[in-house]
Short mmCIF file of C-alpha atoms and ligand atoms in Angstrom, two decimals:
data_model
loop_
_atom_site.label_atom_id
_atom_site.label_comp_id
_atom_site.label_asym_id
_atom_site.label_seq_id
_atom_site.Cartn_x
_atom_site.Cartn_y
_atom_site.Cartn_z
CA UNK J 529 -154.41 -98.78 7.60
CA UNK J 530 -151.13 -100.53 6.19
CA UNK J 531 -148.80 -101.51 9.15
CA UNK J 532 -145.60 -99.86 8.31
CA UNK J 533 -142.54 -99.52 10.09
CA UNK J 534 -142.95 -97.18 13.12
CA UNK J 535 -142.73 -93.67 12.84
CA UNK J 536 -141.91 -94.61 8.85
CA UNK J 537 -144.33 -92.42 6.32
CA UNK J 538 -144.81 -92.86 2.32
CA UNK J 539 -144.54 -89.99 -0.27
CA UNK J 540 -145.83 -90.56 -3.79
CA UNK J 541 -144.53 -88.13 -6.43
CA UNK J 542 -146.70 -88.16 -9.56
CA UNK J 543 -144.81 -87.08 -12.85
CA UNK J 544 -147.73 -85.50 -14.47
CA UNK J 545 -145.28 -83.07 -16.11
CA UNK J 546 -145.68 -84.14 -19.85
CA UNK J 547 -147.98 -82.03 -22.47
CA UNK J 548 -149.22 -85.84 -23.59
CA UNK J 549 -147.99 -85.49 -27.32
CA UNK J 550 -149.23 -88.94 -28.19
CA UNK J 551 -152.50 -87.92 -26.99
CA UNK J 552 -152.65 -85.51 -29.19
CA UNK J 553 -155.45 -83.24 -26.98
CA UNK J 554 -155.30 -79.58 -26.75
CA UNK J 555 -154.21 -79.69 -22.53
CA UNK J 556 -151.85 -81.32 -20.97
CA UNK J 557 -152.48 -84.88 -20.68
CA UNK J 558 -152.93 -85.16 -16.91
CA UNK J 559 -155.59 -82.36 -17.58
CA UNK J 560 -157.74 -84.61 -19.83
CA UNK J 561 -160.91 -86.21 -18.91
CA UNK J 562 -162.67 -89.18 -18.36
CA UNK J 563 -165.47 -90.73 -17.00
CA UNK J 564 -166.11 -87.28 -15.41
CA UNK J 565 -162.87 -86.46 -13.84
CA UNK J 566 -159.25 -85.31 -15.23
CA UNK J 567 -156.25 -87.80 -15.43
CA UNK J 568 -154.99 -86.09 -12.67
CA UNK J 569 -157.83 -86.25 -10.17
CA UNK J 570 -158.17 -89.77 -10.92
CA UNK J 571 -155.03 -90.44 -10.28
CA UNK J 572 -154.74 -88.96 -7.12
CA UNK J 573 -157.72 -90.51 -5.60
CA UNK J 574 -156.81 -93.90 -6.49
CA UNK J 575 -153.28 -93.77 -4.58
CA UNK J 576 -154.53 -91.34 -1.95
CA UNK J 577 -155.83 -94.45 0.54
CA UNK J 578 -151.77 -95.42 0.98
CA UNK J 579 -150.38 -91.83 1.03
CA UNK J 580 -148.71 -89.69 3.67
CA UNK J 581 -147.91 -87.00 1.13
CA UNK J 582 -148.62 -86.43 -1.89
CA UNK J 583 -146.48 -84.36 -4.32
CA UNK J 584 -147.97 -83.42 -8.01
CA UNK J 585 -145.05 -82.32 -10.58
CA UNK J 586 -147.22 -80.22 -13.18
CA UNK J 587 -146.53 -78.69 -16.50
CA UNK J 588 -144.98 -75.45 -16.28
CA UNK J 589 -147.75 -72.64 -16.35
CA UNK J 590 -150.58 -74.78 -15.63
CA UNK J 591 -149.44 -75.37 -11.80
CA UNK J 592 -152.83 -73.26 -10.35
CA UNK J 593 -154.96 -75.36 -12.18
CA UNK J 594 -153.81 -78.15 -10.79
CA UNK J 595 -153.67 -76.89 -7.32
CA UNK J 596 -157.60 -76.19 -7.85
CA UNK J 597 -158.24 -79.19 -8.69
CA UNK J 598 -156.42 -81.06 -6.27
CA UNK J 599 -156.83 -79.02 -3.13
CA UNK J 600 -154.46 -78.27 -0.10
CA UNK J 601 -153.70 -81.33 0.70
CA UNK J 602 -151.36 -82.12 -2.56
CA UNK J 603 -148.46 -80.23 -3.12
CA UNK J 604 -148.15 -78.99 -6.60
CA UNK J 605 -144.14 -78.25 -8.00
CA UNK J 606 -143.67 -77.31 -11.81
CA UNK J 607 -142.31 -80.00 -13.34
CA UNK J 608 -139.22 -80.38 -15.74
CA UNK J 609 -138.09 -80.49 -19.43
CA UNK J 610 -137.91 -84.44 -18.92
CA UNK J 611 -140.11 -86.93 -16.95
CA UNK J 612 -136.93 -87.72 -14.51
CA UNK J 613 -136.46 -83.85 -14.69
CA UNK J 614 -140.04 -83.74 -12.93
CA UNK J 615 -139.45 -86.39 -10.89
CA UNK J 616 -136.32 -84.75 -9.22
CA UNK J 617 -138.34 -81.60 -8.84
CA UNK J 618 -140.73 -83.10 -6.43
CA UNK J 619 -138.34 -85.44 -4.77
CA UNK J 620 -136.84 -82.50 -3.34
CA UNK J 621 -139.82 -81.69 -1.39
CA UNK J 622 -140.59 -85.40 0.09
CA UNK J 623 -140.33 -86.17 3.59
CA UNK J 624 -141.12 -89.79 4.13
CA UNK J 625 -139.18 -92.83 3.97
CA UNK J 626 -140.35 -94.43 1.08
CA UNK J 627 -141.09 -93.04 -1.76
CA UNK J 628 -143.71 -94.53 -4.47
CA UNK J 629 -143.05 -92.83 -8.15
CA UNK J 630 -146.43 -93.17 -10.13
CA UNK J 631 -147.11 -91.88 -13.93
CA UNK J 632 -149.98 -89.61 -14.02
CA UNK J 633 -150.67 -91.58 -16.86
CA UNK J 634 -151.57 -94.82 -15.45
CA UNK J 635 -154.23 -92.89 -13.23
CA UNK J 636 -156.56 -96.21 -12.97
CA UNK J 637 -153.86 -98.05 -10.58
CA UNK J 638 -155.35 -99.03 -7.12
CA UNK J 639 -153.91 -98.49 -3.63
CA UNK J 640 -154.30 -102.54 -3.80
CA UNK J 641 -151.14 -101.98 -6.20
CA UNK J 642 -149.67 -100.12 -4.46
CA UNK J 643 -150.19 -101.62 -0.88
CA UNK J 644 -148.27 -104.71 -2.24
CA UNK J 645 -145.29 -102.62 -3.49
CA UNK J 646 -144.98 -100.72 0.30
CA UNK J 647 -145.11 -104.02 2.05
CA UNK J 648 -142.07 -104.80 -0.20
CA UNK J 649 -140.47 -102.07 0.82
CA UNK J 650 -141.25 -102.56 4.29
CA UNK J 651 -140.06 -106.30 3.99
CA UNK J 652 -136.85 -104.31 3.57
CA UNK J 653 -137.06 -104.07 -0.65
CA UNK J 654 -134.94 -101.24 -1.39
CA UNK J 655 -136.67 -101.09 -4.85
CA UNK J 656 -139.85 -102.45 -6.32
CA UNK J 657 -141.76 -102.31 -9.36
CA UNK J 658 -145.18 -104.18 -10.54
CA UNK J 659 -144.71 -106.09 -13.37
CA UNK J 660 -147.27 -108.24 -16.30
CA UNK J 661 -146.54 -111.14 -18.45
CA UNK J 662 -145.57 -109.64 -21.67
CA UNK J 663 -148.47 -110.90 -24.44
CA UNK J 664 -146.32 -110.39 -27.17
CA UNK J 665 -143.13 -111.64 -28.21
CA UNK J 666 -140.67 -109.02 -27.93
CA UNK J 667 -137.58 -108.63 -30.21
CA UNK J 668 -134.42 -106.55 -30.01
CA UNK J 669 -133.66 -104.97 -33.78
CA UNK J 670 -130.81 -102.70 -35.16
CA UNK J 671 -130.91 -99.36 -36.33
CA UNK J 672 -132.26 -100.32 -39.98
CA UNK J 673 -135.01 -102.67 -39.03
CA UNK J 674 -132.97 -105.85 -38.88
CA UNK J 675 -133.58 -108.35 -35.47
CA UNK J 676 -130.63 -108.81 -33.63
CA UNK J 677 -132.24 -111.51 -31.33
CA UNK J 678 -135.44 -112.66 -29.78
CA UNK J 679 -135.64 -112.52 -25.53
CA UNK J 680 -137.60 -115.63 -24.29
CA UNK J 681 -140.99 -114.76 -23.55
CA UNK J 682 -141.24 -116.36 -20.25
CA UNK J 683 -138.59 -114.13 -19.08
CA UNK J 684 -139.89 -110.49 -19.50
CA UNK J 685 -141.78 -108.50 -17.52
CA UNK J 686 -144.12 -104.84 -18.52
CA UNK J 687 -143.26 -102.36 -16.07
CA UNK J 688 -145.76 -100.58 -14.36
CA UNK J 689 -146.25 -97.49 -11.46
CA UNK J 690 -146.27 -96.74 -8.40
CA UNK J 691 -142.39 -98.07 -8.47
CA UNK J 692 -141.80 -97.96 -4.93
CA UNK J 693 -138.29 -97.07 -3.21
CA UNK J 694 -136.50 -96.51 0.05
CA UNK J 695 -135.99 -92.63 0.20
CA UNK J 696 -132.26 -92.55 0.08
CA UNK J 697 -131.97 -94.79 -2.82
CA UNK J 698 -134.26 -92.99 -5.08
CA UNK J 699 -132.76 -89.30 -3.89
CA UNK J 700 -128.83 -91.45 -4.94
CA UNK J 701 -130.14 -92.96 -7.79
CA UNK J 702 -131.32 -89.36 -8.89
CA UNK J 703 -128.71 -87.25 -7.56
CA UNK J 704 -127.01 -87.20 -11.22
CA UNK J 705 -128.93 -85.35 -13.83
CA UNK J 706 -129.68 -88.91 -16.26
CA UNK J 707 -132.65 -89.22 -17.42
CA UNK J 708 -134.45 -92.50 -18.00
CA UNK J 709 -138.15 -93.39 -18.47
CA UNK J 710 -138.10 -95.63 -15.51
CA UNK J 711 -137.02 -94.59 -12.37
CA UNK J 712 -135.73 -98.41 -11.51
CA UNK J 713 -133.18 -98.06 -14.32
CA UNK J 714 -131.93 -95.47 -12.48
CA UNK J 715 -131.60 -98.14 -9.27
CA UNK J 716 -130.33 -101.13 -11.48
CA UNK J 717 -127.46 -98.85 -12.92
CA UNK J 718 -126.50 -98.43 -9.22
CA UNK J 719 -126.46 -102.53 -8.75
CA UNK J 720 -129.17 -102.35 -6.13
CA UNK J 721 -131.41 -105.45 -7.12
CA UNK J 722 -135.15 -104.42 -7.62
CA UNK J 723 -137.80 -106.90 -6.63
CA UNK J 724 -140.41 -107.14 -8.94
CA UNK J 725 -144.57 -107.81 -7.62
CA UNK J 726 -147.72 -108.61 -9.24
CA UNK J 727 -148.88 -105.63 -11.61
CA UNK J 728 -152.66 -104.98 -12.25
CA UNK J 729 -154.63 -104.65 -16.06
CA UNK J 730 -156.12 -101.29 -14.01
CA UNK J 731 -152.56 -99.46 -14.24
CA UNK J 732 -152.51 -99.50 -18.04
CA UNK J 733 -150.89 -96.19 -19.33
CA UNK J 734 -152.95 -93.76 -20.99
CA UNK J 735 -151.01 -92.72 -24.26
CA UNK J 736 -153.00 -92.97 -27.61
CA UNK J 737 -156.45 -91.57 -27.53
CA UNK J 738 -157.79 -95.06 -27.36
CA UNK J 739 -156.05 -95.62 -24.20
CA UNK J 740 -158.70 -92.85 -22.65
CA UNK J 741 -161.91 -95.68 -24.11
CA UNK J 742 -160.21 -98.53 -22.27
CA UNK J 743 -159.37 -96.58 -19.47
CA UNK J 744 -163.38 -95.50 -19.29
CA UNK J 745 -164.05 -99.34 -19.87
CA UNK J 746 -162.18 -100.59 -17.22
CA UNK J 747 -163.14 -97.75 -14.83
CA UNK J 748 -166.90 -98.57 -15.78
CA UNK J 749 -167.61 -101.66 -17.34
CA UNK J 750 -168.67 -102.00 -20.66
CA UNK J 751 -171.61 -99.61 -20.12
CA UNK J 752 -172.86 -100.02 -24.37
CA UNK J 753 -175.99 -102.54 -23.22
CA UNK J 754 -176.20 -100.82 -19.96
CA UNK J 755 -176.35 -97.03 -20.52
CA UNK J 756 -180.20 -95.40 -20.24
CA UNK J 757 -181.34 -92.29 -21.48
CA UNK J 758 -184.20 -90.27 -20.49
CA UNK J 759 -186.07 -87.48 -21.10
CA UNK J 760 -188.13 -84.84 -19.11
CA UNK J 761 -189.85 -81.45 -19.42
CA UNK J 762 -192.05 -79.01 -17.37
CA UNK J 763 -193.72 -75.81 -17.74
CA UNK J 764 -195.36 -72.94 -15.81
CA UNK J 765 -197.38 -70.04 -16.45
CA UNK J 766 -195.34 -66.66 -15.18
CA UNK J 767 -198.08 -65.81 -11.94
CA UNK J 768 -199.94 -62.30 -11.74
CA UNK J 769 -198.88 -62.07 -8.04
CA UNK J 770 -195.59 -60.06 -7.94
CA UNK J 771 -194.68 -61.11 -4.27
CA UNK J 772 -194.44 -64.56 -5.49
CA UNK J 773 -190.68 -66.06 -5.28
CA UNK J 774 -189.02 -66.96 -8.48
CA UNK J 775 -187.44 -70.23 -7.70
CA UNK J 776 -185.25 -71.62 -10.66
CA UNK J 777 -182.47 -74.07 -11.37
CA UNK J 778 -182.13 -74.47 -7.53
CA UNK J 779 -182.34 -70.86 -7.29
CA UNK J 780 -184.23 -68.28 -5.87
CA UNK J 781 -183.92 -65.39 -8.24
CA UNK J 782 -184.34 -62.10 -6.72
CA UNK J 783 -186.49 -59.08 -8.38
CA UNK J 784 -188.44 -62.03 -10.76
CA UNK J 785 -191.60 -62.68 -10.32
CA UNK J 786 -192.07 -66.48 -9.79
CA UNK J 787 -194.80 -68.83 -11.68
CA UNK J 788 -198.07 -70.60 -10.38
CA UNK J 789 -197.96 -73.32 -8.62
CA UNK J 790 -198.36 -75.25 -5.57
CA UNK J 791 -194.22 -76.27 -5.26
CA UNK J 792 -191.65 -73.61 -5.65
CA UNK J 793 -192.53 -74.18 -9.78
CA UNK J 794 -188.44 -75.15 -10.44
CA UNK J 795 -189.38 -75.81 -13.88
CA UNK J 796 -185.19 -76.79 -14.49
CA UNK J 797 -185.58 -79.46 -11.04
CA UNK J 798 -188.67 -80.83 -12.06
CA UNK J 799 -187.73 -81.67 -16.05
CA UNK J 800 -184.30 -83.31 -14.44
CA UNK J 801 -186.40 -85.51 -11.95
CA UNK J 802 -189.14 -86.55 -14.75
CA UNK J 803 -185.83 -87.12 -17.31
CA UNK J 804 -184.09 -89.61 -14.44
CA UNK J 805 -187.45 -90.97 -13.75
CA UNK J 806 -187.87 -91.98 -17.01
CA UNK J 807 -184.26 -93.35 -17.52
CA UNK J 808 -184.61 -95.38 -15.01
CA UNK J 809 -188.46 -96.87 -15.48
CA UNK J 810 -189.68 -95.72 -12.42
CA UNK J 811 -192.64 -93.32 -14.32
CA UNK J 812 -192.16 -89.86 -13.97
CA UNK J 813 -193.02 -86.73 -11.32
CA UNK J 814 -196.73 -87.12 -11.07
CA UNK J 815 -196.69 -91.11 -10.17
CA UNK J 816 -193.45 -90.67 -7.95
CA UNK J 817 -195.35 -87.35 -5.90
CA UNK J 818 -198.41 -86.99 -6.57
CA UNK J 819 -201.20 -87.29 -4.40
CA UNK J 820 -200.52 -90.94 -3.06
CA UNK J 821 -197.46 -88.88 -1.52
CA UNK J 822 -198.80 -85.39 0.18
CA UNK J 823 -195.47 -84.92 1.82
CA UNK J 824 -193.92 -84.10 -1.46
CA UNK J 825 -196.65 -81.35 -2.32
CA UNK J 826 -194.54 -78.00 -1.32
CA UNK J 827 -191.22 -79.97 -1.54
CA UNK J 828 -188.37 -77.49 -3.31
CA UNK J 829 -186.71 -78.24 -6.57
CA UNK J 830 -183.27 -79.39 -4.67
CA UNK J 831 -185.30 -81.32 -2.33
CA UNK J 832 -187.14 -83.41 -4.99
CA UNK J 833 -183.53 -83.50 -6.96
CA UNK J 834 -182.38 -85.31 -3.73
CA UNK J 835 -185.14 -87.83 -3.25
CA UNK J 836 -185.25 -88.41 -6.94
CA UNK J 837 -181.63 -89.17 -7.31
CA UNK J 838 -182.05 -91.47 -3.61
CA UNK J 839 -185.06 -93.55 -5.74
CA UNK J 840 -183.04 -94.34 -8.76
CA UNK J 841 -179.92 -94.98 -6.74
CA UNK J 842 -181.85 -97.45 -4.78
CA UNK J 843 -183.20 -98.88 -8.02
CA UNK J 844 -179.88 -99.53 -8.93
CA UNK J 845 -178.76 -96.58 -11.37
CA UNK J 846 -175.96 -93.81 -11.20
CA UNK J 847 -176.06 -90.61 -13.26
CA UNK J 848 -173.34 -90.16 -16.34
CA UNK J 849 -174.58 -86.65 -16.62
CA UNK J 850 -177.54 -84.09 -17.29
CA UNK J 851 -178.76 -81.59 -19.42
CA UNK J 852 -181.24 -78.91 -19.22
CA UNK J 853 -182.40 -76.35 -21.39
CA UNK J 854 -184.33 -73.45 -19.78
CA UNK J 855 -186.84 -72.06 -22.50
CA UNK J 856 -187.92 -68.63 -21.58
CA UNK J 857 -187.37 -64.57 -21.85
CA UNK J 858 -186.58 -64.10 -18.30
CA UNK J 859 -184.34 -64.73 -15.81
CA UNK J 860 -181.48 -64.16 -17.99
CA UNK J 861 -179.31 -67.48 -17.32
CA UNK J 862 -175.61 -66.49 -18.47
CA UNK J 863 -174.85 -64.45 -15.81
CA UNK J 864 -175.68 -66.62 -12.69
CA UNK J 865 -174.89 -70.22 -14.96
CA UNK J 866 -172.02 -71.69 -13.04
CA UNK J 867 -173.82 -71.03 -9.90
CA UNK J 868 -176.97 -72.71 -11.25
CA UNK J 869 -175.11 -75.44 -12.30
CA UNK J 870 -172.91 -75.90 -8.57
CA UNK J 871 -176.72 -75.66 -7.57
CA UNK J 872 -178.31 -78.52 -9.27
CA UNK J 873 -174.72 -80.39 -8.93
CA UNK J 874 -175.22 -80.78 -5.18
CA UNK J 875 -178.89 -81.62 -4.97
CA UNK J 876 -177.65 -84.45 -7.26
CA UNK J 877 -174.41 -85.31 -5.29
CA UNK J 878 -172.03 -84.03 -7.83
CA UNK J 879 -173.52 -85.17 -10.84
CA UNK J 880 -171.89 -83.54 -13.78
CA UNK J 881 -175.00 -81.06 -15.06
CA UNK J 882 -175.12 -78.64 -17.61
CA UNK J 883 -177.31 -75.93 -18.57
CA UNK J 884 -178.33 -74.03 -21.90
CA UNK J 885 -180.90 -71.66 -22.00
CA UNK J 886 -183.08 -70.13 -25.19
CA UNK J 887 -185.44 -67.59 -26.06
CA UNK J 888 -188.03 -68.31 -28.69
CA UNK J 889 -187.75 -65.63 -30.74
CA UNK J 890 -191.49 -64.42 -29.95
CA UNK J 891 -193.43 -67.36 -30.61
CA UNK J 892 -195.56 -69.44 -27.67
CA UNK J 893 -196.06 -68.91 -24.60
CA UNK J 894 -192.23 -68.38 -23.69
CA UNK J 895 -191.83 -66.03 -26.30
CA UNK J 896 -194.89 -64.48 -25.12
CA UNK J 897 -193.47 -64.03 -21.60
CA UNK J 898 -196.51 -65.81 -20.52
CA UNK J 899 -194.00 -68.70 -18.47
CA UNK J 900 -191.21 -70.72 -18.60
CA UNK J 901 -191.02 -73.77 -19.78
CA UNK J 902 -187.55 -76.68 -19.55
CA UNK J 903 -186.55 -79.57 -21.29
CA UNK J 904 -183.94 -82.14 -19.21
CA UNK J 905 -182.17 -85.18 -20.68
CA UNK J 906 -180.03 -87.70 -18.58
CA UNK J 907 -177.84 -90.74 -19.07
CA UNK J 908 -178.10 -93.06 -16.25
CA UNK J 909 -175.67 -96.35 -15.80
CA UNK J 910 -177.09 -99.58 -14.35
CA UNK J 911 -174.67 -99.81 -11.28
CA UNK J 912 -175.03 -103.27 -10.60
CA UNK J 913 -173.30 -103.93 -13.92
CA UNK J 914 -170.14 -101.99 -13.16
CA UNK J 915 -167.25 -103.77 -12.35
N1 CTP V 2005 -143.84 -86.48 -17.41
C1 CTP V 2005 -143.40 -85.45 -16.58
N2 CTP V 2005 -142.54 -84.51 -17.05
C2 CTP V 2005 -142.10 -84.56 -18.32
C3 CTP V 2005 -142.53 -85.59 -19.19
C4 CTP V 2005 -143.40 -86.55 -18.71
O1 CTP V 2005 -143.78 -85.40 -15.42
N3 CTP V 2005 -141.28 -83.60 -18.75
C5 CTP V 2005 -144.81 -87.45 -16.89
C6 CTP V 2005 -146.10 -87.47 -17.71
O2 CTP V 2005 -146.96 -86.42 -17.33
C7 CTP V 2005 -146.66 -88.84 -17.39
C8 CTP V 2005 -145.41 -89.68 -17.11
O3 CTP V 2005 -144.33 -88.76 -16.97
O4 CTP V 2005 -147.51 -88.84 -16.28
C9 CTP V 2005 -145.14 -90.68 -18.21
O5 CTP V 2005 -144.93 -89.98 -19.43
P1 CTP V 2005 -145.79 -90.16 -20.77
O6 CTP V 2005 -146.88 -91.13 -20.53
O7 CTP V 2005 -144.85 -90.33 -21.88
O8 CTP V 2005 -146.55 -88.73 -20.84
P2 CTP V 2005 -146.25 -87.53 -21.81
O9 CTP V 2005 -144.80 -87.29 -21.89
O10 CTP V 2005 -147.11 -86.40 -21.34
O11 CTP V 2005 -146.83 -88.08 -23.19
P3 CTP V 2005 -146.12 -88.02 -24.64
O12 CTP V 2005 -144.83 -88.78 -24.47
O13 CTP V 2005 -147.11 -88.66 -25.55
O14 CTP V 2005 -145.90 -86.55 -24.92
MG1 MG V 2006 -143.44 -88.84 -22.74
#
């Protein structure tokens, strides 16, 4: 934990009130996705570590979404018509001393970051913002296109979030309606001098849609050389017993009659563990449990999910995602998907999974209703190559 000033607390308010134009996606920008996870969520986590409270400003109509997403312990206020608009709406709920501001954009900033802007602050800072080296050169033009004068390199900065402030500085510098892009400029208009720290690659902004690619890069390496794919399917006869239990997607299903079998016959569990087997070279179902391994024998679709995932973990892989397609006339899958998926999700410790399911139209042994068969595919990432 950060030593800060007794009894003093931090707030960060997260403008995550724009609708992310640039982007040019169909949500709000704080509501798009990468690497698994919104802007938003990202975001949140990242700062989290440092933060006493945590105060969300979302787009207007969209606040309940957010609040799901973020749980109980964020506090979600509808944002304004202007960035500094949202950011006033939130400061009015903060209770700490100092106050970090921090674009929902820049969701890839660490609590490293933001650690060295509090212990500015609590050096006695009134304001602080991370800065970069500017790459470029930057030039000042008029109106029409013509350069009015050229700033020595050397001698700019890019500004970045969490900008980090004492309370009653931020709540004077806001306490006129301006608006500004920046919350500092608000400060520097006041003469309060604002102290400028060490800014990180990690808190680019996410504006263009090629922003979201970096982002992903940064986040997890350049996966292209790195990324495995594998595939995995398994298939049972429907049984002639009625009493026997119709396990499925992590499932019992209640009034179906299950398939042969010595395990539970999770014909969804067992394609996924063959297709991360297989991803990750480490053969497939039969070589992992088979009889070299009698403990496994009975084991349940989650619990060989579990131990499959704790294998290629320990081999040094982490899942992207999953896919499984459940081939069959019965159960019917629609109805009971989302809990199917939450199912499979946890055996795999929250492993982005989906499922599709298909009827043959008649033909085979599905279409027969003679059994069920699935068909899994995965994406694993080497871990030890992200950075
Ligand atoms: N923001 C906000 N309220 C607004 C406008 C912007 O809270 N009325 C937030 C954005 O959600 C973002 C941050 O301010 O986290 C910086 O703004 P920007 O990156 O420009 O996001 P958008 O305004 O959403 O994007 P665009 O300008 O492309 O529409
Ligand atoms: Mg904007």
């Amino acid at each position: 934990m950060r030593s800060l000033l007794p009894n003093s607390s931090v707030t960060v308010i997260i403008p995550a009130g724009g609708s992310g134009e640039r982007l040019g996606a169909a949500l709000p920008k704080a509501l798009v996705a990468f690497a698994g996870r919104t802007l938003i969520e990202h975001c949140v986590s990242n700062i989290a570590p440092i933060a006493n409270q945590i105060i969300v400003a979302a787009p207007s109509g969209y606040e309940d979404q957010f609040r799901a997403l973020l749980g109980d312990d964020v506090l979600v206020v509808t944002g304004g018509v202007t960035r500094a608009d949202s950011v006033r709406a939130a400061l009015a709920h903060s209770t700490s001393d100092f106050i970090l501001v921090h674009d929902a954009a820049r969701s890839l900033a660490s609590s490293d970051l933001a650690g060295r802007v509090i212990d500015a602050l609590v050096a006695g800072e009134k304001a602080v913002i991370p800065v970069l080296p500017v790459i470029d050169t930057i030039k000042e033009i008029n109106s029409n296109g013509y350069v009015l004068s050229t700033h020595k390199r050397s001698d700019l900065r890019a500004v970045q979030t969490p900008q980090g402030f004492d309370a009653a500085t931020l709540k004077e510098a806001h306490a006129s309606s301006r608006d500004a892009t920046d919350d500092a400029a608000l400060v520097e208009a006041m003469n309060i001098p604002v102290k400028t720290v060490e800014g990180e690659e990690r808190a680019l902004k996410i504006t263009l849609p090629a922003d979201l690619a970096t982002a992903q890069r940064v986040l997890l390496g350049d996966q292209s050389a790195d990324i495995r794919v594998g595939v995995g399917t398994d298939a049972h006869a429907f049984s002639a017993d009625p009493s026997r239990e119709m396990w499925l997607a992590g499932l019992l299903w209640p009034h179906e009659i299950g398939v042969d079998g010595h395990s539970d016959g999770d014909v969804a569990a067992h394609a996924i563990c063959d297709a991360l087997f297989s991803a990750a070279q480490l053969g497939d179902l039969g070589s992992n449990y088979g009889v070299a391994e009698p403990e496994w024998a009975g084991a349940s679709g989650a619990k060989l999910l579990q131990e499959t995932l704790r294998r290629i973990t320990a081999a040094g892989f982490a899942i992207n995602n999953v896919s499984v397609q459940i081939v069959g006339n019965r159960p019917k899958i629609g109805p009971r998907r989302a809990e199917a998926i939450a199912a499979l999700s946890r055996a795999l410790a929250d492993a982005p999974v989906s499922i599709s399911a298909t009827t043959t139209d008649g033909l085979g042994f599905t279409g027969e209703g003679k059994g069920i068969s699935a068909i899994a595919s995965v994406l694993l990432t080497a871990t030890d190559r992200i950075s």
